[in-house]
Coordinates of C-alpha atoms in Angstrom, one line a residue:
Chain A
M1 CA -13.3 3.2 72.4
K2 CA -12.4 4.9 75.8
L3 CA -9.6 7.3 76.2
S4 CA -6.4 5.6 77.4
I5 CA -4.4 7.0 80.3
S6 CA -1.8 8.1 77.9
Q7 CA -4.4 9.9 75.7
I8 CA -5.7 11.7 78.7
K9 CA -2.2 12.9 79.5
Y10 CA -1.7 13.9 76.0
V11 CA -4.8 16.0 75.7
K12 CA -4.2 17.6 79.1
S13 CA -0.6 18.5 77.9
L14 CA -2.1 20.4 75.0
H15 CA -3.4 23.0 77.5
A16 CA 0.3 24.2 77.6
R17 CA 1.6 26.2 74.5
K18 CA 4.9 24.2 74.6
S19 CA 3.0 21.0 73.8
R20 CA 0.8 22.6 71.2
Q21 CA 3.8 23.9 69.4
K22 CA 5.5 20.4 69.6
Y23 CA 2.5 18.6 68.2
H24 CA 1.2 21.4 66.0
N25 CA -2.4 20.9 67.1
F26 CA -4.8 22.3 69.6
V27 CA -8.0 21.7 71.5
V28 CA -11.6 22.7 70.6
E29 CA -14.3 22.3 73.3
G30 CA -18.0 22.6 73.3
E31 CA -21.0 21.3 71.4
K32 CA -21.3 24.4 69.2
M33 CA -17.7 24.9 68.2
C34 CA -16.9 21.2 67.9
G35 CA -20.1 20.9 65.7
E36 CA -18.9 23.8 63.5
V37 CA -15.4 22.4 63.1
L38 CA -16.7 19.0 62.0
R39 CA -19.3 20.5 59.8
Q40 CA -16.8 22.7 58.0
G41 CA -14.4 19.8 57.6
D42 CA -11.3 21.9 56.8
L43 CA -9.3 21.0 59.8
E44 CA -7.5 17.6 60.1
I45 CA -9.0 15.9 63.3
E46 CA -6.7 13.8 65.5
L47 CA -9.0 12.8 68.3
I48 CA -12.7 13.3 69.4
A49 CA -13.9 12.7 72.9
T50 CA -17.6 12.8 73.4
T51 CA -20.4 11.6 75.5
Q52 CA -22.6 8.8 74.1
E53 CA -25.4 11.3 74.0
W54 CA -23.7 13.8 71.8
A55 CA -22.3 11.0 69.6
D56 CA -25.8 9.7 69.1
A57 CA -27.2 13.1 68.1
N58 CA -24.4 13.9 65.7
R59 CA -23.8 10.5 64.0
S60 CA -23.7 12.0 60.4
L61 CA -20.9 14.5 61.5
L62 CA -18.9 11.7 63.3
K63 CA -19.1 9.1 60.6
V64 CA -15.9 9.8 58.9
H65 CA -14.1 10.0 62.2
E66 CA -14.9 6.7 63.7
R67 CA -11.4 5.7 64.3
R68 CA -10.7 8.8 66.1
L69 CA -13.8 8.7 68.2
H70 CA -13.7 8.0 71.9
I71 CA -16.9 7.8 74.0
V72 CA -16.4 9.1 77.5
S73 CA -18.6 9.8 80.5
T74 CA -19.1 13.6 81.6
K75 CA -16.7 12.9 84.4
E76 CA -13.9 11.7 82.1
L77 CA -14.5 14.6 79.8
K78 CA -14.2 16.9 82.7
R79 CA -10.7 15.4 83.5
V80 CA -9.4 16.6 80.1
S81 CA -11.3 19.8 79.8
L82 CA -10.3 23.3 80.6
L83 CA -13.9 24.6 80.7
A84 CA -15.5 25.3 84.1
T85 CA -18.9 24.3 83.0
P86 CA -19.6 20.7 81.9
N87 CA -19.7 20.0 78.2
Q88 CA -20.3 17.1 75.8
V89 CA -17.5 17.1 73.5
L90 CA -13.9 18.0 73.0
L91 CA -11.7 17.5 69.9
V92 CA -8.0 17.7 69.0
A93 CA -7.3 19.2 65.6
C94 CA -4.1 20.0 63.7
Q95 CA -3.3 23.7 63.4
P96 CA -4.2 24.9 59.9
E97 CA -1.2 25.9 57.8
H98 CA -1.6 29.0 55.6
Q99 CA 0.7 30.0 52.8
F100 CA 2.1 33.6 53.0
P101 CA -0.3 35.7 50.6
G102 CA 1.2 36.9 47.4
H103 CA -0.6 40.2 47.6
I104 CA -2.9 42.2 50.0
R105 CA -5.9 43.6 48.3
D106 CA -8.2 44.1 51.3
L107 CA -8.1 45.3 54.9
T108 CA -5.6 43.3 56.8
L109 CA -4.8 43.3 60.6
Y110 CA -1.5 43.2 62.2
L111 CA -1.7 42.7 66.1
D112 CA 1.5 44.0 67.9
G113 CA 2.0 42.3 71.2
L114 CA -1.6 41.7 72.3
Q115 CA -1.5 39.8 75.5
D116 CA -5.1 39.0 76.6
P117 CA -6.5 35.8 75.1
G118 CA -10.1 37.1 75.4
N119 CA -9.0 40.1 73.4
L120 CA -7.3 38.2 70.6
G121 CA -10.3 35.8 70.3
T122 CA -12.7 38.9 70.2
I123 CA -10.5 40.5 67.5
L124 CA -10.7 37.3 65.4
R125 CA -14.5 37.5 65.8
V126 CA -14.3 41.1 64.6
A127 CA -12.3 40.0 61.7
D128 CA -14.7 37.2 60.9
W129 CA -17.7 39.5 61.0
F130 CA -16.1 42.0 58.7
G131 CA -14.9 39.5 56.2
I132 CA -11.2 40.2 56.8
E133 CA -9.2 37.4 55.4
W134 CA -5.8 37.8 57.1
V135 CA -4.8 38.5 60.7
F136 CA -1.1 38.7 61.2
Y137 CA 0.5 39.0 64.6
S138 CA 3.8 39.7 66.1
P139 CA 5.7 36.7 67.6
D140 CA 5.2 38.1 71.1
T141 CA 1.5 38.2 70.8
V142 CA -0.6 35.6 72.8
E143 CA -0.9 32.4 70.8
V144 CA -3.8 31.9 68.5
F145 CA -4.3 28.4 69.5
N146 CA -4.6 29.2 73.3
P147 CA -7.8 27.5 74.4
K148 CA -9.1 30.9 75.7
V149 CA -8.4 32.4 72.4
V150 CA -10.2 29.6 70.6
Q151 CA -13.1 29.8 72.9
A152 CA -13.4 33.7 72.7
S153 CA -13.1 33.5 68.9
M154 CA -16.4 31.7 68.5
G155 CA -15.1 29.6 65.6
A156 CA -13.5 32.6 63.8
F157 CA -10.2 30.6 63.6
L158 CA -12.1 28.3 61.0
R159 CA -12.5 31.3 58.6
V160 CA -9.8 34.0 59.4
K161 CA -6.3 33.1 58.4
C162 CA -4.0 33.8 61.3
M163 CA -0.2 33.9 60.9
A164 CA 2.7 35.0 63.1
A165 CA 4.9 37.4 61.2
E166 CA 7.6 40.0 61.8
F167 CA 6.2 43.3 60.7
G168 CA 9.4 43.9 58.7
D169 CA 8.6 40.8 56.5
L170 CA 5.1 42.1 55.8
K171 CA 6.4 45.5 54.8
E172 CA 9.0 43.9 52.5
A173 CA 6.4 41.6 51.0
F174 CA 3.9 44.4 50.3
P175 CA 5.9 47.5 49.6
G176 CA 3.8 50.7 49.4
I177 CA 0.7 49.4 51.1
P178 CA -0.7 51.9 53.4
I179 CA -0.1 51.1 57.1
Y180 CA -2.7 52.5 59.6
G181 CA -2.2 52.4 63.3
A182 CA -4.6 52.6 66.2
V183 CA -3.1 55.3 68.4
L184 CA -4.4 57.6 71.0
D185 CA -3.0 61.0 69.6
G186 CA -3.7 60.4 65.9
D187 CA -6.0 61.9 63.4
N188 CA -9.8 61.5 63.7
V189 CA -10.5 58.2 61.9
F190 CA -14.0 59.4 60.9
K191 CA -12.5 62.3 58.9
M192 CA -9.7 60.2 57.3
F193 CA -9.4 58.7 53.9
L194 CA -9.5 55.0 54.3
P195 CA -8.4 53.0 51.2
P196 CA -9.9 49.4 50.7
A197 CA -6.5 47.7 50.9
A198 CA -4.4 48.6 54.0
I199 CA -2.8 47.1 57.0
L200 CA -4.4 48.1 60.3
V201 CA -2.1 47.7 63.4
I202 CA -3.6 47.2 66.8
G203 CA -1.2 47.5 69.7
N204 CA -0.7 46.0 73.1
E205 CA -3.3 46.5 75.7
S206 CA -1.3 48.8 78.0
R207 CA 1.7 49.9 75.9
G208 CA -0.1 50.3 72.5
I209 CA 1.9 49.9 69.4
S210 CA 5.7 49.5 69.9
P211 CA 7.9 52.6 69.2
M212 CA 9.7 50.7 66.5
L213 CA 6.4 49.9 64.6
Q214 CA 5.0 53.4 65.2
Q215 CA 7.8 54.6 62.9
Q216 CA 6.4 52.4 60.1
L217 CA 3.0 53.8 60.1
T218 CA 1.9 55.9 57.3
H219 CA -1.4 57.0 58.9
R220 CA -2.0 57.4 62.7
A221 CA -5.8 56.9 63.3
A222 CA -7.6 57.8 66.6
I223 CA -11.1 57.2 67.7
P224 CA -12.0 60.7 69.0
R225 CA -12.9 60.7 72.8
H226 CA -16.0 62.5 73.7
A227 CA -15.4 62.5 77.4
I228 CA -14.4 65.6 79.4
G229 CA -11.7 63.6 81.3
G230 CA -11.0 60.3 82.9
A231 CA -11.1 57.6 80.3
E232 CA -7.6 56.7 79.2
S233 CA -8.3 54.3 76.4
L234 CA -10.6 51.9 74.9
N235 CA -10.4 48.1 75.2
A236 CA -8.1 46.8 72.3
A237 CA -10.9 44.6 70.8
V238 CA -13.5 47.4 71.0
A239 CA -11.0 49.8 69.3
A240 CA -10.3 47.2 66.6
G241 CA -14.1 46.7 66.1
I242 CA -14.7 50.4 65.6
L243 CA -11.7 50.9 63.3
C244 CA -12.8 47.8 61.2
A245 CA -16.4 49.0 61.0
T246 CA -15.2 52.4 59.9
F247 CA -12.9 51.0 57.1
R248 CA -15.7 48.6 56.0
N249 CA -18.3 51.3 55.9
Y250 CA -16.2 54.0 54.4
R251 CA -17.7 53.7 51.0
V252 CA -21.2 52.9 52.2
S253 CA -21.3 56.0 54.4
G254 CA -20.0 58.2 51.6
L255 CA -17.6 59.9 54.0
Chain B
M1 CA -3.0 49.6 112.0
K2 CA -3.2 46.0 110.9
L3 CA -6.4 44.3 109.5
S4 CA -8.1 42.4 112.3
I5 CA -9.4 39.0 111.6
S6 CA -12.9 40.2 111.5
Q7 CA -12.0 42.8 109.0
I8 CA -10.2 40.2 106.8
K9 CA -13.5 38.2 107.0
Y10 CA -15.5 41.3 106.1
V11 CA -13.4 42.3 103.0
K12 CA -13.5 38.7 101.7
S13 CA -17.3 38.5 102.2
L14 CA -17.5 41.5 99.8
H15 CA -16.4 39.2 97.0
A16 CA -20.0 37.8 97.0
R17 CA -22.9 39.9 95.7
K18 CA -25.1 39.2 98.7
S19 CA -22.7 40.9 101.0
R20 CA -22.1 43.8 98.7
Q21 CA -25.8 44.4 98.6
K22 CA -26.2 44.1 102.3
Y23 CA -23.4 46.6 103.1
H24 CA -24.0 48.7 100.0
N25 CA -20.2 48.8 99.2
F26 CA -17.6 47.2 97.0
V27 CA -13.9 46.4 96.5
V28 CA -11.5 48.2 94.3
E29 CA -8.0 46.8 93.8
G30 CA -4.7 47.7 92.3
E31 CA -2.5 50.8 92.4
K32 CA -3.9 52.4 89.4
M33 CA -7.5 52.2 90.2
C34 CA -7.3 52.8 94.0
G35 CA -5.1 55.9 93.2
E36 CA -7.8 57.1 90.8
V37 CA -10.6 56.6 93.4
L38 CA -8.7 58.5 96.0
R39 CA -7.7 61.3 93.7
Q40 CA -11.1 61.7 92.4
G41 CA -12.5 61.8 95.9
D42 CA -16.2 61.3 95.2
L43 CA -16.6 57.9 96.8
E44 CA -16.9 57.4 100.5
I45 CA -14.0 55.2 101.6
E46 CA -14.5 52.7 104.3
L47 CA -11.2 50.9 104.5
I48 CA -7.8 50.9 102.7
A49 CA -5.4 48.0 103.0
T50 CA -2.0 48.8 101.5
T51 CA 1.6 47.9 101.8
Q52 CA 4.0 50.3 103.7
E53 CA 5.6 51.0 100.2
W54 CA 2.5 52.2 98.6
A55 CA 1.5 54.1 101.6
D56 CA 4.8 55.9 101.7
A57 CA 4.6 56.7 97.9
N58 CA 1.0 58.0 98.2
R59 CA 1.0 59.9 101.5
S60 CA -0.8 62.9 100.2
L61 CA -3.7 60.8 98.9
L62 CA -4.0 58.8 102.1
K63 CA -3.8 61.8 104.4
V64 CA -7.5 62.3 104.9
H65 CA -8.1 58.5 105.3
E66 CA -5.6 58.0 108.2
R67 CA -8.3 56.4 110.5
R68 CA -9.3 54.0 107.8
L69 CA -5.8 53.0 106.7
H70 CA -4.4 49.5 107.4
I71 CA -0.8 48.7 106.6
V72 CA -0.5 45.2 105.5
S73 CA 2.2 42.7 104.2
T74 CA 1.9 41.6 100.5
K75 CA 1.0 38.2 101.9
E76 CA -1.8 39.6 103.9
L77 CA -3.2 41.6 101.0
K78 CA -3.2 38.5 98.9
R79 CA -5.4 36.8 101.5
V80 CA -8.2 39.4 100.9
S81 CA -7.6 40.0 97.2
L82 CA -9.4 38.5 94.3
L83 CA -6.6 39.2 91.9
A84 CA -4.2 36.5 90.7
T85 CA -1.2 38.8 90.4
P86 CA 0.2 40.4 93.6
N87 CA -0.8 44.0 94.2
Q88 CA -0.1 46.9 96.6
V89 CA -3.5 48.2 97.6
L90 CA -7.1 47.4 98.0
L91 CA -9.9 49.6 99.2
V92 CA -13.6 49.2 100.2
A93 CA -15.8 52.0 99.1
C94 CA -19.5 52.8 99.4
Q95 CA -21.6 52.4 96.3
P96 CA -22.4 55.7 94.8
E97 CA -26.1 56.6 94.8
H98 CA -27.5 58.4 91.9
Q99 CA -30.7 60.2 91.6
F100 CA -32.9 59.2 88.7
P101 CA -32.4 61.8 86.0
G102 CA -35.2 64.3 85.3
H103 CA -34.4 64.2 81.6
I104 CA -32.4 62.4 78.9
R105 CA -30.8 64.9 76.5
D106 CA -28.0 62.7 75.3
L107 CA -27.1 59.1 74.2
T108 CA -28.0 56.8 77.0
L109 CA -27.4 53.0 77.2
Y110 CA -29.7 50.4 78.5
L111 CA -28.2 46.9 79.1
D112 CA -30.7 44.0 78.9
G113 CA -29.5 41.0 80.7
L114 CA -25.7 41.1 80.1
Q115 CA -24.2 38.3 81.9
D116 CA -20.4 38.5 81.4
P117 CA -18.7 40.8 83.9
G118 CA -15.9 41.5 81.4
N119 CA -18.4 42.7 78.9
L120 CA -20.2 44.9 81.3
G121 CA -16.8 46.5 82.5
T122 CA -15.7 47.0 78.9
I123 CA -19.1 48.7 78.0
L124 CA -18.8 51.1 80.9
R125 CA -15.2 51.9 79.5
V126 CA -16.9 52.5 76.1
A127 CA -19.5 54.8 77.8
D128 CA -16.7 56.6 79.6
W129 CA -14.8 57.1 76.4
F130 CA -17.7 58.5 74.5
G131 CA -18.8 60.7 77.5
I132 CA -22.1 58.9 78.1
E133 CA -23.5 60.0 81.3
W134 CA -25.9 57.3 82.0
V135 CA -25.9 53.4 81.8
F136 CA -29.1 51.8 82.9
Y137 CA -29.3 48.0 83.2
S138 CA -32.1 45.4 83.7
P139 CA -32.3 43.8 87.1
D140 CA -31.0 40.5 85.7
T141 CA -27.8 42.1 84.3
V142 CA -24.6 41.1 86.1
E143 CA -24.0 43.5 89.0
V144 CA -22.0 46.7 88.3
F145 CA -20.0 46.2 91.6
N146 CA -18.9 42.7 90.8
P147 CA -15.1 42.9 91.2
K148 CA -14.5 41.6 87.7
V149 CA -16.8 44.5 86.3
V150 CA -15.0 47.0 88.4
Q151 CA -11.6 45.7 87.2
A152 CA -12.6 45.6 83.5
S153 CA -14.0 49.0 83.6
M154 CA -10.7 50.7 84.3
G155 CA -12.3 53.1 86.7
A156 CA -15.2 54.1 84.4
F157 CA -17.6 53.5 87.4
L158 CA -16.2 56.7 88.8
R159 CA -17.5 58.8 85.8
V160 CA -20.4 56.9 84.4
K161 CA -23.7 56.8 86.3
C162 CA -25.0 53.3 86.5
M163 CA -28.4 52.3 87.7
A164 CA -30.5 49.2 87.7
A165 CA -34.0 50.0 86.2
E166 CA -36.9 48.3 84.6
F167 CA -37.2 49.3 81.1
G168 CA -40.8 50.2 81.6
D169 CA -39.9 52.7 84.2
L170 CA -37.4 54.5 81.8
K171 CA -40.0 54.5 79.1
E172 CA -42.5 56.1 81.4
A173 CA -40.1 58.6 82.7
F174 CA -39.0 59.7 79.3
P175 CA -42.0 59.3 76.9
G176 CA -41.3 59.8 73.2
I177 CA -37.6 59.3 73.4
P178 CA -36.2 57.3 70.4
I179 CA -35.3 53.7 71.5
Y180 CA -32.6 52.1 69.3
G181 CA -31.8 48.3 69.8
A182 CA -28.7 46.5 68.7
V183 CA -30.1 43.6 66.6
L184 CA -28.8 41.3 63.9
D185 CA -31.6 41.7 61.5
G186 CA -32.1 45.5 61.7
D187 CA -31.3 48.4 59.4
N188 CA -27.8 49.3 58.5
V189 CA -26.7 51.7 61.4
F190 CA -24.4 53.6 59.0
K191 CA -27.3 54.6 57.0
M192 CA -29.7 55.6 59.7
F193 CA -30.6 58.8 61.2
L194 CA -29.2 59.0 64.7
P195 CA -30.4 61.7 66.9
P196 CA -28.3 63.2 69.6
A197 CA -30.7 62.0 72.4
A198 CA -31.7 58.4 72.4
I199 CA -31.7 55.2 74.4
L200 CA -29.5 52.5 72.8
V201 CA -30.4 49.0 74.1
I202 CA -27.6 46.2 74.2
G203 CA -28.9 42.7 74.6
N204 CA -27.7 39.6 76.4
E205 CA -24.6 37.9 74.9
S206 CA -26.3 34.8 73.5
R207 CA -30.1 35.7 73.5
G208 CA -29.9 39.2 72.4
I209 CA -32.6 41.8 73.4
S210 CA -35.5 40.1 75.1
P211 CA -38.7 39.6 73.0
M212 CA -40.7 41.9 75.4
L213 CA -38.1 44.7 75.0
Q214 CA -37.7 44.2 71.2
Q215 CA -41.4 45.3 71.0
Q216 CA -40.5 48.7 72.6
L217 CA -37.8 49.6 70.1
T218 CA -38.5 52.5 67.9
H219 CA -35.4 51.7 65.7
R220 CA -33.6 48.4 64.9
A221 CA -30.0 49.0 64.3
A222 CA -27.6 46.4 62.8
I223 CA -23.9 46.5 62.1
P224 CA -23.6 45.1 58.5
R225 CA -21.8 41.9 58.3
H226 CA -19.2 41.8 55.5
A227 CA -18.4 38.1 55.6
I228 CA -19.6 35.5 53.2
G229 CA -20.7 33.2 56.0
G230 CA -19.9 31.9 59.3
A231 CA -19.7 34.6 61.8
E232 CA -22.9 34.7 63.8
S233 CA -22.5 37.9 65.9
L234 CA -20.1 40.4 67.3
N235 CA -19.1 40.4 71.0
A236 CA -21.7 42.5 72.9
A237 CA -19.1 45.1 74.1
V238 CA -17.6 45.4 70.6
A239 CA -21.1 45.9 69.1
A240 CA -21.7 48.6 71.8
G241 CA -18.5 50.3 70.9
I242 CA -19.2 50.5 67.2
L243 CA -22.7 51.7 67.9
C244 CA -21.7 54.4 70.4
A245 CA -18.9 55.5 67.9
T246 CA -21.4 55.8 65.1
F247 CA -23.9 57.8 67.2
R248 CA -21.1 60.0 68.5
N249 CA -19.8 60.7 65.0
Y250 CA -23.0 61.0 63.2
R251 CA -22.8 64.8 63.0
V252 CA -18.9 65.0 62.7
S253 CA -19.1 62.6 59.8
G254 CA -21.9 64.4 58.0
L255 CA -23.8 61.3 57.3

């Protein structure tokens, strides 16, 4: 079955946040990530557009999705794609719905106003690598289902639970949980006590953690700078990576 | 003095690698980074194109460059710019020439075939933060003076010395230096002995370190994964950040 004109219009509309929010779904592109989504099987699939070639090579994955399958030419695929380089498959999936957790017993991230989709995707990948179950983010953070975030996350959105949340609601739900914030003028994170269960706050790329949220931190963690001068900060995703690695290896390293 | 048509053509040509290599210079954009270049004063400046507004606000910085200064409208600046968002200033600077070092007494990076300009820029920023003097890179790595690298580096190119080099030449110049490689199946870096002077190799985003170079490694370092499954790797810049932080805080943390 080919894609109808209205379907093409529909898929293209999902490149915009407004449309994704209206339909509560999002676009996944590329052989690797689409294959992963289909293999994992957790997401509800609405539509798959693929070349005959990819469909032939992945029959077992596509079997249960026959009614949602559309065979298209590379040219047609390009019309609905956001990627610059040609690809073989694109799918529309429903956004996963997670229930707000009853407790936090592990390292949990809170992203405060992150704006760069690449950074958000890379942080989800960090969370995925370090087995972090929950990533919360402030309502003004770039949307998790933005195609650039999905792409940069390398499929992490399949395993890490992401949820928009006001920080106040988190604090109320988990009273007494230690709240660590990544700040430039904090204590050396390599010399700090790091508990297994905590919320780690990563701030906006240029402004850092908002003043309101800074007041909520119970610990201010800094990655010590070893330069004589110049460097003003680390990239937000790199900082998140270093801090998560330090939390995760706190016990191992016997600090 | 306005920009002539041939100057506009010339600046625009510098968006291409070929032209940058021919003229041995590169483009820096934006108020923050241009201000930093001018304040630091190490780079030879060939041309500055700025709005009257920015020129007025930065007279002291521009004084010595009067003959190279071109006052342009925002619209004209946009014609020669690569940035999507409007800016106030752009400059053309000569590529810094570094002399191959006589010795390596500190942590040094070698980038093996990195392809993403954002990753390279972010790694330079990591090097800058951790006070790493030298970043060498294989000839097939994305060019350091690519505008996207320059932008992502946040000015790190002013402080970190970057040089293309064959790995064999490095090895010959610094016999006996420990060579650590970031690999997925290596030893836990948090339990490894990390010497103050070493070369740390970061591989290509998808292929990792090339097989030839893998044979040269004296130590294979891995960032342990804490996930049950799924995540295949960390972003190259994040991995570089975690490894550099671990090297730098090895003594501090008393591992």
